[in-house]
Amino acid sequence: MTAVPATAGRAELFRALGAVAGDPADARTACAALGLPVPGQAEHTEVFVLNCPPYAAVYLGAEGRLGGEAADRAAGFWRAIGVAPPAEPDHLTALLSLYARLGEAAAGALAPPTAGALTRARQALFWEHLWPWLPGYLDAVDDLGTPALGPWARLARRAMAAERAHHPGGRLPLALRAAPALGTEPAGMGALLEVLTTPVRSGFVLTRRALAAAAAEVGAGHRIGERRFTLRALLEQAPVPTLGWLSGEVSRWSARQSRGPAGDIVQAWWAARAARTGQFLAAEQATR
Amino acid sequence: MGSPQDSSLDELGRRVSAARAAVEARGETFYQGASRVHLAAFPPKERWDDWVELSSRAWPAREERHYMLVPTTCFNCESACGLLAYVDRDTGQVRKFEGNPEHPGSRGRNCAKGPATINQVTDPDRILYPMKRSGPRGGGGWERISWDEALDALAARIRAALTEGRHNEVMVHLGRPGEDGYTERVLASWGVDGHNSHTNVCSSGGRTGFQFWMGIDRPSPDHAHAKVIYLISAHLESGHYFNPHAQRITQARQNGAKVIVLDTRLSNTATHADYWLSPQPGSEAAINLAIANHLIQARAYDREFVRRWWNWAEYLTECHPGVPVTFEAFEGILAGLYAEYTFEFAAAEAGLDAGVLAEVAGVVAGAGHRFSCHSWRSAAAGNLGGWQVSRTLFLVAALLGAVATEGGTFPNAWNKFVPRPIHVPPHPGVWQELSWPPEYPLAQNEMSYLLPHFLADGRGRLDTYFIRVYNPVWTNPDGLSWMEALCDQDKVGCFVALTPTWSESAWFADYVLPMGHSSERHDTHSYEQYDGQWVAFRQPVLRAARSRLGAPVSDTREVNPGEVWEENEFWIELSWRIDPDGSLGIRRYHESRERPGEKLSVDEYYGWMFSHSVPGLRERAAAEGLAPLEWMRRYGAFEISRGQGAVHEQEVPEAELAEVSVSPLGRVYSAAPPAASPNIVPTGAPSPDETGRRAAGVMIDGVVRRGFPTPSGRLEFWSSTLAAWGWPEHALPGYIRSHVHPSQLAEGHVVLLSTFRLPTQIHTRSANAKWLDELAHTNPVWIHPGDAARFGVGRTGDLVRVETEIGHFVAKAWITEGIRPGVVACSHHMGRWRLDGAPRGAGAMMATVGLSRGDEGWRMERRAPAGPYSSADPDSQRIWWTDTGVHQNLTFAVHPDPISGMHCWHQAVRVRPAAAGDRDGDIAVDTGRARQVYRDWLALARPAGQVSPDGTRRPGWLMRPLKPAAAAFALPAADRDPS
């Protein structure tokens, strides 16, 4: 029998952490209750709308977009435990609310088999739908360096790491097993852009803010648009410096993921994938 | 052991929990955003004045719609779920209805019937203006009249009846009331015992079994916390409490509760059960007794609870005079009382496997105090002696001690709150024998469905007969006898239909007066749905919206469509016109206290009630700077208390005990008055002692406790009432073989179940909801494949003729393994009809029929099915179905249970392929034969004149709607048995 790690208070912690990524009004309420700086509307938009949309599908999907198979997989989890999936089943707020709810239900279950089943469901949610993307996602939010949501990301990262210690883990999560393998070399600019803007393929999260910083660093014009457009412009204007900047970025990500919990196959997977992307970029840079 | 990091995170979590609790304690919403946090979508109440949604029809343009959200209560079924009306701030019209998250019972969730209220409000076929018949009754001629004309005419008739001493010629017959006692008090103010209800074709069988145990006629199962949930019938799916109970059953299942369902039919509930038992109809009590016997033989019952709370001492004293009155002696007798109810016996009666019954009994035994159970209609409403189904069910709960425990079953009165109103008129001084005839002294409710027969017997006549959101021709068995009575002006002088819609009955009325739907009327309502008490407020939402915008309305007709009114204002106005100068003593009960001599307004009526009779509401409202009425208009429901617990265990305070006497069996009487309570929820009313001291409690181990409102103050395992009133053989929980027991069936007979519902309809009340009609519009006859082969019915959809004792109906077959062999089933709700030339009524659900009477009785033939038609609603052109089922109730004779008075719905029928020329929905009925069946069942009764032990018509302590004054209980000399 696995112990139920979350107290009712811990459940509320995860609900509150999740609420920050949802409605801006809830973010203010939750941050205040958590003792964190309260984000303004603009900061909330900057983080959750413009840079780090809080949907699992963006980070685990083969296309790096909203919806698709990754979102369906999350919806399937809701259905599997007998709960009708909400409109956005892979949204961070919904997933953490569900995680909190399962913790409360397991703690309140009368029958040991029920408590056991709820605990297993909660573990599966954590292992398959939260842990595979949240550490990297929260690092990406932290990298944005905003005054209120940076501390939120670090607290959430700490809470997730603490929770990880209570979950046994197991086989590599399905989303990562199913992630497309990186080929020896992407065929052409379009494919390269797809890989670099799809976290589960590249192993790192490339935000709009990061691209703006890249433009400044490599001395190229920052052309405003969606990330692929911006990145294409950078690569076309200054291919070698941009590839160099990207190599440095993936190295940083790979190193950071390598510092995850010892023996954690998920973090190791992300580190390896970023490292592989780094190798590819280096090779690409060498050909220019 | 958690790490220091864990501790700090837990501490942080606790801080958030505390912050959330503090905010919610103020009645505010912590997470105000839409759905993701709560995993549900409710607009936070802080934004109800201006809630913005994007128009789905304008997509992809982002067109904002601004709504004012105004709460009300659903008026479709009885569970009184909360609704939120979305009032468009630009147009002032209701756009839609969703759930009210502030409602403690429904918690924001609704079944399909709630949101479909918008269909009823916008129904193009609804009645918008008062109308008076022109031409012969039932002839189809109508003229629009003013409300003044209708009120003056009715007031004159009623005033004449009252001043001439013809009080019993005025009657108001209600369908599902949807309110707590308002109409009863109107009639009491008139001094009339004229309240009639549909309960004896509904739940009175179930109620009887509970009442004889605990003096309260409804159970309140705490499903959410149960370990084992035991349901007789498809309650979750098709009972009234679909939503508030269902959501709590689901909650319990998530916590690992086991669900046991007894239902001959594979209902939706049965499909969710851990144990589905499909018994032979009528054998349910035998199964309950086998489980009880297992608990007794295995000594798996709560001995201490039984010793303290059962009236075993009274039973021993009265029935075993030679036996010492000790609990051990009782246990010895108890061990033998039910010994014959073995699993093998029950299995043989029910046609089930004895091993399965033993397994189920083991699960029940393991429930302990967390055993919640419910039985309402189904078996209790289907069988002769059906009331013993709920009595034996409660026996199981009472053995387990699962009474008023967490996860157990409560008396409903402890989980219900009926606030005392501004005026409470006295009990009427007359007795209405057309509703409470001497043959049925123990009837739980009015013998409503026998009214046509009593009128035909010449027992009385009605001068003015109101039906109120009720359709007796369609709802009752033997509806054509109703039609005959309602068409006879010698029997019914003036027939008034208070109704939102046309119906089979309204067609025969003299006046048709339009009444509002749930968003167009005022009522208060409370129901047992968990261990707590709440009161909900139904209100005309446009009136409330106008008031919020600073434009108060004093007459609901100003905001309702056409001239649709609400009952409260209608009854107040009518009462004033009956007694314009106050000389009859009626007017004062409808008069303002704030402005003596003026009419009571609904604002004052409910304002007074919410200010004076709902504990905690005044303070709650004041915290938001609102008056109690304003608060209720804003939020729609208020939870008064939670966790009532075991009220029977409460010690009676010293202040309520004076000049105490204690009966030999422990009943405690006191000369002190009871503590004043604003809750006037109905319960049994145990008689005072011979000196007039009231029954105040019961002595349990030397302590005076509240006990139960029964004669003994305890749970009545043995009913002194049944024993004294002519039925000693049924004074204990027992098994009465049904009128459809296999031993009663003739060759070729099978049992027809007709009591079940489809989840998205609620009798005729919901038939004007187009969404619901599209979901469910027909009622085929369920036939097991083996039976179909035997009957010669080849395929689903083939027509069959189902022959009852007074006629037959023709319907489509549905061949399914979801029904037990030897039993067929047909849902009610369906088979709506209108005569050629009649108003459309429920357009999507009514077939056009021809009705004729010949030598062999009545024949109803389908002339045209439902289909598309032109109306103000373009959807009426999109009706794609034609099959609207069959009105089977017309072919059922009346079957009054001699004790409970419940109509026993199950039928012994023959099923055969339809004859040449038969069409779907055809009916044939011999009302002459129906009269004979009525007399046969009447002969089973034991009239008060023969059995009354004290010269009264009925035990005074039993519950009764609109109880008359004590003097009216005396049997007339003519009715007394000279022997």
mmCIF file of C-alpha atoms in Angstrom, chain A residues 7-10 12-13 15-16 19 22-23 25-26 29-30 32-35 55 78 88 91 93-94 97-98 101 105 108-111 114 118 155 158-159 162 166, chain B residues 1-3 5-10 12-17 19-20 23 29-39 47 109 225-227 253-257 370:
data_model
loop_
_atom_site.group_PDB
_atom_site.id
_atom_site.type_symbol
_atom_site.label_atom_id
_atom_site.label_comp_id
_atom_site.label_asym_id
_atom_site.label_seq_id
_atom_site.Cartn_x
_atom_site.Cartn_y
_atom_site.Cartn_z
ATOM 1 C CA THR A 7 -2.719 16.348 3.200
ATOM 2 C CA ALA A 8 -5.775 18.453 2.620
ATOM 3 C CA GLY A 9 -3.518 21.478 2.950
ATOM 4 C CA ARG A 10 -1.142 20.155 0.349
ATOM 5 C CA GLU A 12 -5.088 23.216 -1.567
ATOM 6 C CA LEU A 13 -1.491 24.233 -2.289
ATOM 7 C CA ARG A 15 -5.031 23.945 -6.408
ATOM 8 C CA ALA A 16 -3.754 27.428 -5.648
ATOM 9 C CA ALA A 19 -5.126 28.706 -10.172
ATOM 10 C CA GLY A 22 -5.815 30.342 -14.960
ATOM 11 C CA ASP A 23 -7.985 33.384 -14.556
ATOM 12 C CA ALA A 25 -8.350 37.345 -10.844
ATOM 13 C CA ASP A 26 -7.720 33.900 -9.393
ATOM 14 C CA THR A 29 -6.144 35.735 -5.026
ATOM 15 C CA ALA A 30 -3.950 32.648 -5.048
ATOM 16 C CA ALA A 32 -1.784 36.654 -2.157
ATOM 17 C CA ALA A 33 -2.766 33.543 -0.225
ATOM 18 C CA LEU A 34 0.554 31.918 -1.084
ATOM 19 C CA GLY A 35 2.458 34.931 0.139
ATOM 20 C CA TYR A 55 -1.173 23.500 -21.800
ATOM 21 C CA TRP A 78 -10.060 12.106 -17.197
ATOM 22 C CA GLU A 88 -9.364 22.138 -21.819
ATOM 23 C CA HIS A 91 -4.642 23.054 -18.978
ATOM 24 C CA THR A 93 -5.094 24.752 -13.765
ATOM 25 C CA ALA A 94 -7.408 21.862 -14.547
ATOM 26 C CA SER A 97 -7.121 20.918 -9.615
ATOM 27 C CA LEU A 98 -7.692 17.320 -10.541
ATOM 28 C CA ARG A 101 -9.115 16.607 -5.938
ATOM 29 C CA ALA A 105 -10.649 11.954 -2.381
ATOM 30 C CA GLY A 108 -11.346 10.784 2.447
ATOM 31 C CA ALA A 109 -12.073 7.362 0.996
ATOM 32 C CA LEU A 110 -13.633 4.950 3.426
ATOM 33 C CA ALA A 111 -12.559 1.715 1.850
ATOM 34 C CA THR A 114 -10.917 2.867 -3.022
ATOM 35 C CA LEU A 118 -7.496 6.927 -6.101
ATOM 36 C CA LEU A 155 7.639 27.612 -5.704
ATOM 37 C CA ARG A 158 9.884 23.096 -5.533
ATOM 38 C CA ALA A 159 6.444 21.648 -4.814
ATOM 39 C CA ALA A 162 8.848 17.427 -3.344
ATOM 40 C CA HIS A 166 6.490 10.475 -3.085
ATOM 41 C CA MET B 1 8.005 11.088 7.960
ATOM 42 C CA GLY B 2 7.956 14.138 5.709
ATOM 43 C CA SER B 3 11.051 16.201 4.958
ATOM 44 C CA GLN B 5 10.699 20.867 2.686
ATOM 45 C CA ASP B 6 7.417 18.907 2.852
ATOM 46 C CA SER B 7 6.571 20.631 6.102
ATOM 47 C CA SER B 8 7.040 24.081 4.716
ATOM 48 C CA LEU B 9 4.921 23.238 1.679
ATOM 49 C CA ASP B 10 2.237 21.796 3.911
ATOM 50 C CA LEU B 12 1.863 26.977 2.874
ATOM 51 C CA GLY B 13 -1.047 24.766 1.835
ATOM 52 C CA ARG B 14 -2.673 25.259 5.194
ATOM 53 C CA ARG B 15 -2.343 29.007 4.795
ATOM 54 C CA VAL B 16 -4.153 28.856 1.489
ATOM 55 C CA SER B 17 -6.829 26.614 2.981
ATOM 56 C CA ALA B 19 -7.556 31.990 3.455
ATOM 57 C CA ARG B 20 -10.062 30.150 1.310
ATOM 58 C CA VAL B 23 -13.362 34.053 2.233
ATOM 59 C CA THR B 29 -16.004 33.085 -3.821
ATOM 60 C CA PHE B 30 -12.289 32.424 -3.409
ATOM 61 C CA TYR B 31 -11.548 31.304 -6.950
ATOM 62 C CA GLN B 32 -13.716 33.587 -8.998
ATOM 63 C CA GLY B 33 -12.522 32.620 -12.425
ATOM 64 C CA ALA B 34 -14.429 30.281 -14.646
ATOM 65 C CA SER B 35 -14.352 26.595 -14.497
ATOM 66 C CA ARG B 36 -10.842 25.252 -14.323
ATOM 67 C CA VAL B 37 -10.220 25.463 -10.601
ATOM 68 C CA HIS B 38 -13.555 24.068 -9.542
ATOM 69 C CA LEU B 39 -13.717 21.659 -12.458
ATOM 70 C CA ARG B 47 -20.557 39.068 -11.003
ATOM 71 C CA ARG B 109 -26.111 20.754 -11.061
ATOM 72 C CA HIS B 225 -21.614 9.139 3.248
ATOM 73 C CA ALA B 226 -23.055 5.678 2.896
ATOM 74 C CA LYS B 227 -21.103 2.485 2.643
ATOM 75 C CA ARG B 253 -19.492 5.462 -5.229
ATOM 76 C CA GLN B 254 -16.311 7.436 -5.736
ATOM 77 C CA ASN B 255 -15.590 6.680 -2.102
ATOM 78 C CA GLY B 256 -16.173 2.995 -2.634
ATOM 79 C CA ALA B 257 -19.809 2.613 -1.612
ATOM 80 C CA ARG B 370 -23.694 3.623 6.910
#
